[in-house]
mmCIF file of C-alpha atoms in Angstrom:
data_model
loop_
_atom_site.group_PDB
_atom_site.id
_atom_site.type_symbol
_atom_site.label_atom_id
_atom_site.label_comp_id
_atom_site.label_asym_id
_atom_site.label_seq_id
_atom_site.Cartn_x
_atom_site.Cartn_y
_atom_site.Cartn_z
ATOM 1 C CA MET H 1 -43.870 -81.650 2.108
ATOM 2 C CA LEU H 2 -44.463 -84.587 4.501
ATOM 3 C CA MET H 3 -41.169 -84.025 6.260
ATOM 4 C CA ILE H 4 -42.350 -80.569 7.315
ATOM 5 C CA VAL H 5 -46.271 -81.388 7.808
ATOM 6 C CA ILE H 6 -45.702 -84.502 10.374
ATOM 7 C CA PRO H 7 -43.352 -82.608 12.300
ATOM 8 C CA LEU H 8 -45.167 -79.726 12.698
ATOM 9 C CA LEU H 9 -48.520 -81.490 13.672
ATOM 10 C CA PHE H 10 -46.177 -83.502 16.144
ATOM 11 C CA ASP H 11 -45.119 -80.414 17.611
ATOM 12 C CA ILE H 12 -48.637 -78.599 18.047
ATOM 13 C CA SER H 13 -49.861 -81.941 19.500
ATOM 14 C CA ILE H 14 -46.890 -82.015 22.068
ATOM 15 C CA LEU H 15 -47.561 -78.228 22.979
ATOM 16 C CA PHE H 16 -51.082 -79.045 23.539
ATOM 17 C CA LEU H 17 -50.569 -81.686 25.630
ATOM 18 C CA VAL H 18 -48.248 -79.838 27.935
ATOM 19 C CA ARG H 19 -50.428 -76.960 27.926
ATOM 20 C CA ARG H 20 -53.280 -79.308 29.119
ATOM 21 C CA GLN H 21 -51.051 -80.868 31.492
ATOM 22 C CA TYR H 22 -51.081 -84.139 30.573
ATOM 23 C CA ILE H 23 -47.373 -84.655 30.147
ATOM 24 C CA ALA H 24 -44.836 -83.419 31.972
ATOM 25 C CA VAL H 25 -42.445 -80.483 30.480
ATOM 26 C CA ASP H 26 -39.107 -82.932 30.757
ATOM 27 C CA LEU H 27 -41.001 -85.374 28.578
ATOM 28 C CA ALA H 28 -42.530 -83.231 26.224
ATOM 29 C CA ALA H 29 -38.562 -81.690 25.543
ATOM 30 C CA SER H 30 -37.262 -85.158 25.258
ATOM 31 C CA LEU H 31 -40.082 -86.110 22.254
ATOM 32 C CA LEU H 32 -39.415 -82.812 20.596
ATOM 33 C CA LEU H 33 -35.512 -83.347 20.627
ATOM 34 C CA ILE H 34 -36.051 -87.093 19.567
ATOM 35 C CA MET H 35 -38.346 -85.711 16.768
ATOM 36 C CA LEU H 36 -36.034 -82.897 15.654
ATOM 37 C CA SER H 37 -32.721 -85.165 15.856
ATOM 38 C CA VAL H 38 -34.606 -87.962 13.665
ATOM 39 C CA GLY H 39 -35.513 -85.355 11.162
ATOM 40 C CA LEU H 40 -31.523 -84.021 11.041
ATOM 41 C CA LEU H 41 -30.610 -87.677 11.139
ATOM 42 C CA SER H 42 -32.931 -88.656 8.077
ATOM 43 C CA ALA H 43 -32.140 -86.115 6.134
ATOM 44 C CA ILE H 44 -28.463 -86.996 6.062
ATOM 45 C CA TYR H 45 -29.677 -90.027 4.592
ATOM 46 C CA ILE H 46 -32.417 -88.829 2.047
ATOM 47 C CA VAL H 47 -30.698 -86.017 0.748
ATOM 48 C CA ASN H 48 -27.152 -87.908 0.949
ATOM 49 C CA GLU H 49 -25.439 -84.820 1.989
ATOM 50 C CA TYR H 50 -23.015 -85.336 4.759
ATOM 51 C CA THR H 51 -20.884 -82.507 3.987
ATOM 52 C CA ILE H 52 -22.672 -79.354 6.028
ATOM 53 C CA VAL H 53 -25.939 -81.231 7.040
ATOM 54 C CA PRO H 54 -24.193 -82.904 10.268
ATOM 55 C CA PHE H 55 -23.151 -79.247 11.483
ATOM 56 C CA PHE H 56 -26.802 -78.570 11.900
ATOM 57 C CA LEU H 57 -26.954 -81.410 14.492
ATOM 58 C CA ILE H 58 -25.891 -78.480 16.920
ATOM 59 C CA LEU H 59 -29.567 -77.563 17.098
ATOM 60 C CA PRO H 60 -30.731 -80.410 19.272
ATOM 61 C CA LEU H 61 -27.923 -79.877 21.585
ATOM 62 C CA MET H 62 -28.678 -76.302 22.073
ATOM 63 C CA LEU H 63 -32.500 -77.048 22.856
ATOM 64 C CA ALA H 64 -31.221 -79.862 25.086
ATOM 65 C CA GLY H 65 -29.070 -77.197 27.126
ATOM 66 C CA LEU H 66 -32.344 -74.928 27.596
ATOM 67 C CA THR H 67 -34.409 -77.603 28.548
ATOM 68 C CA LEU H 68 -33.010 -80.628 29.940
ATOM 69 C CA ARG H 69 -30.767 -81.259 33.217
ATOM 70 C CA ILE H 70 -26.894 -81.902 32.310
ATOM 71 C CA GLN H 71 -27.662 -85.792 32.141
ATOM 72 C CA GLY H 72 -29.897 -85.155 29.572
ATOM 73 C CA LEU H 73 -27.244 -83.104 27.781
ATOM 74 C CA TRP H 74 -24.893 -85.880 27.457
ATOM 75 C CA VAL H 75 -27.511 -88.679 26.464
ATOM 76 C CA VAL H 76 -28.489 -86.276 23.321
ATOM 77 C CA LEU H 77 -24.756 -86.085 22.622
ATOM 78 C CA ILE H 78 -24.073 -89.633 22.651
ATOM 79 C CA GLY H 79 -27.177 -90.265 20.847
ATOM 80 C CA LEU H 80 -26.626 -87.767 18.049
ATOM 81 C CA LEU H 81 -22.953 -89.091 17.577
ATOM 82 C CA ILE H 82 -24.320 -92.825 17.580
ATOM 83 C CA GLY H 83 -27.071 -91.567 14.961
ATOM 84 C CA LEU H 84 -24.621 -89.717 12.678
ATOM 85 C CA TRP H 85 -21.945 -92.891 12.465
ATOM 86 C CA VAL H 86 -25.121 -95.564 12.054
ATOM 87 C CA VAL H 87 -26.494 -93.203 9.194
ATOM 88 C CA LEU H 88 -23.443 -92.655 7.662
ATOM 89 C CA GLY H 89 -22.708 -96.496 7.588
ATOM 90 C CA MET H 90 -26.165 -96.800 5.526
ATOM 91 C CA ILE H 91 -25.440 -94.348 2.897
ATOM 92 C CA PRO H 92 -23.786 -96.401 0.135
ATOM 93 C CA SER H 93 -21.669 -94.078 -1.213
ATOM 94 C CA GLY H 94 -20.895 -92.323 2.142
ATOM 95 C CA PRO H 95 -17.814 -91.222 3.569
ATOM 96 C CA LEU H 96 -17.356 -94.481 5.438
ATOM 97 C CA TYR H 97 -17.112 -96.413 2.229
ATOM 98 C CA GLY H 98 -14.564 -94.066 0.585
ATOM 99 C CA GLY H 99 -16.875 -90.831 0.053
ATOM 100 C CA GLY H 100 -14.037 -88.904 0.573
ATOM 101 C CA TYR H 101 -15.637 -86.467 3.162
ATOM 102 C CA ILE H 102 -14.884 -88.382 6.448
ATOM 103 C CA VAL H 103 -12.796 -85.290 7.279
ATOM 104 C CA ASN H 104 -16.333 -83.340 7.727
ATOM 105 C CA VAL H 105 -17.837 -86.128 9.303
ATOM 106 C CA ILE H 106 -14.839 -86.334 12.256
ATOM 107 C CA THR H 107 -14.553 -82.432 12.056
ATOM 108 C CA ALA H 108 -18.762 -82.537 13.040
ATOM 109 C CA SER H 109 -18.319 -84.883 15.631
ATOM 110 C CA LEU H 110 -15.815 -83.127 17.413
ATOM 111 C CA PHE H 111 -17.693 -79.765 17.144
ATOM 112 C CA LEU H 112 -20.782 -81.579 18.673
ATOM 113 C CA VAL H 113 -18.545 -82.726 21.533
ATOM 114 C CA ILE H 114 -16.914 -79.186 22.148
ATOM 115 C CA ILE H 115 -20.081 -77.368 21.934
ATOM 116 C CA THR H 116 -21.479 -79.899 24.480
ATOM 117 C CA LEU H 117 -18.604 -79.092 26.663
#
């Protein structure tokens, strides 16, 4: 429940701040992308599901492509790839420790790069 309520309140507050022109749209988009990326990466760690969830990392890339400049898109891609491999290194039974799904992780990483290109 908290994984839904906290991001929802964060997103509403960001939209309110942009609407009142307290923060710029670029900053708001960056904050929303960070929140989405952290949520997806933490879902990989919490649920311990590294077979399909890494493919959902396309969502921050799609949002970045719509809201940020090209440099921001590359920053998001690099951040997602680093975050993915760091999270997978933290899971004790993850693919980096002989979980057997390293092919899915490499495929997801290449998929993110191809979508970005």
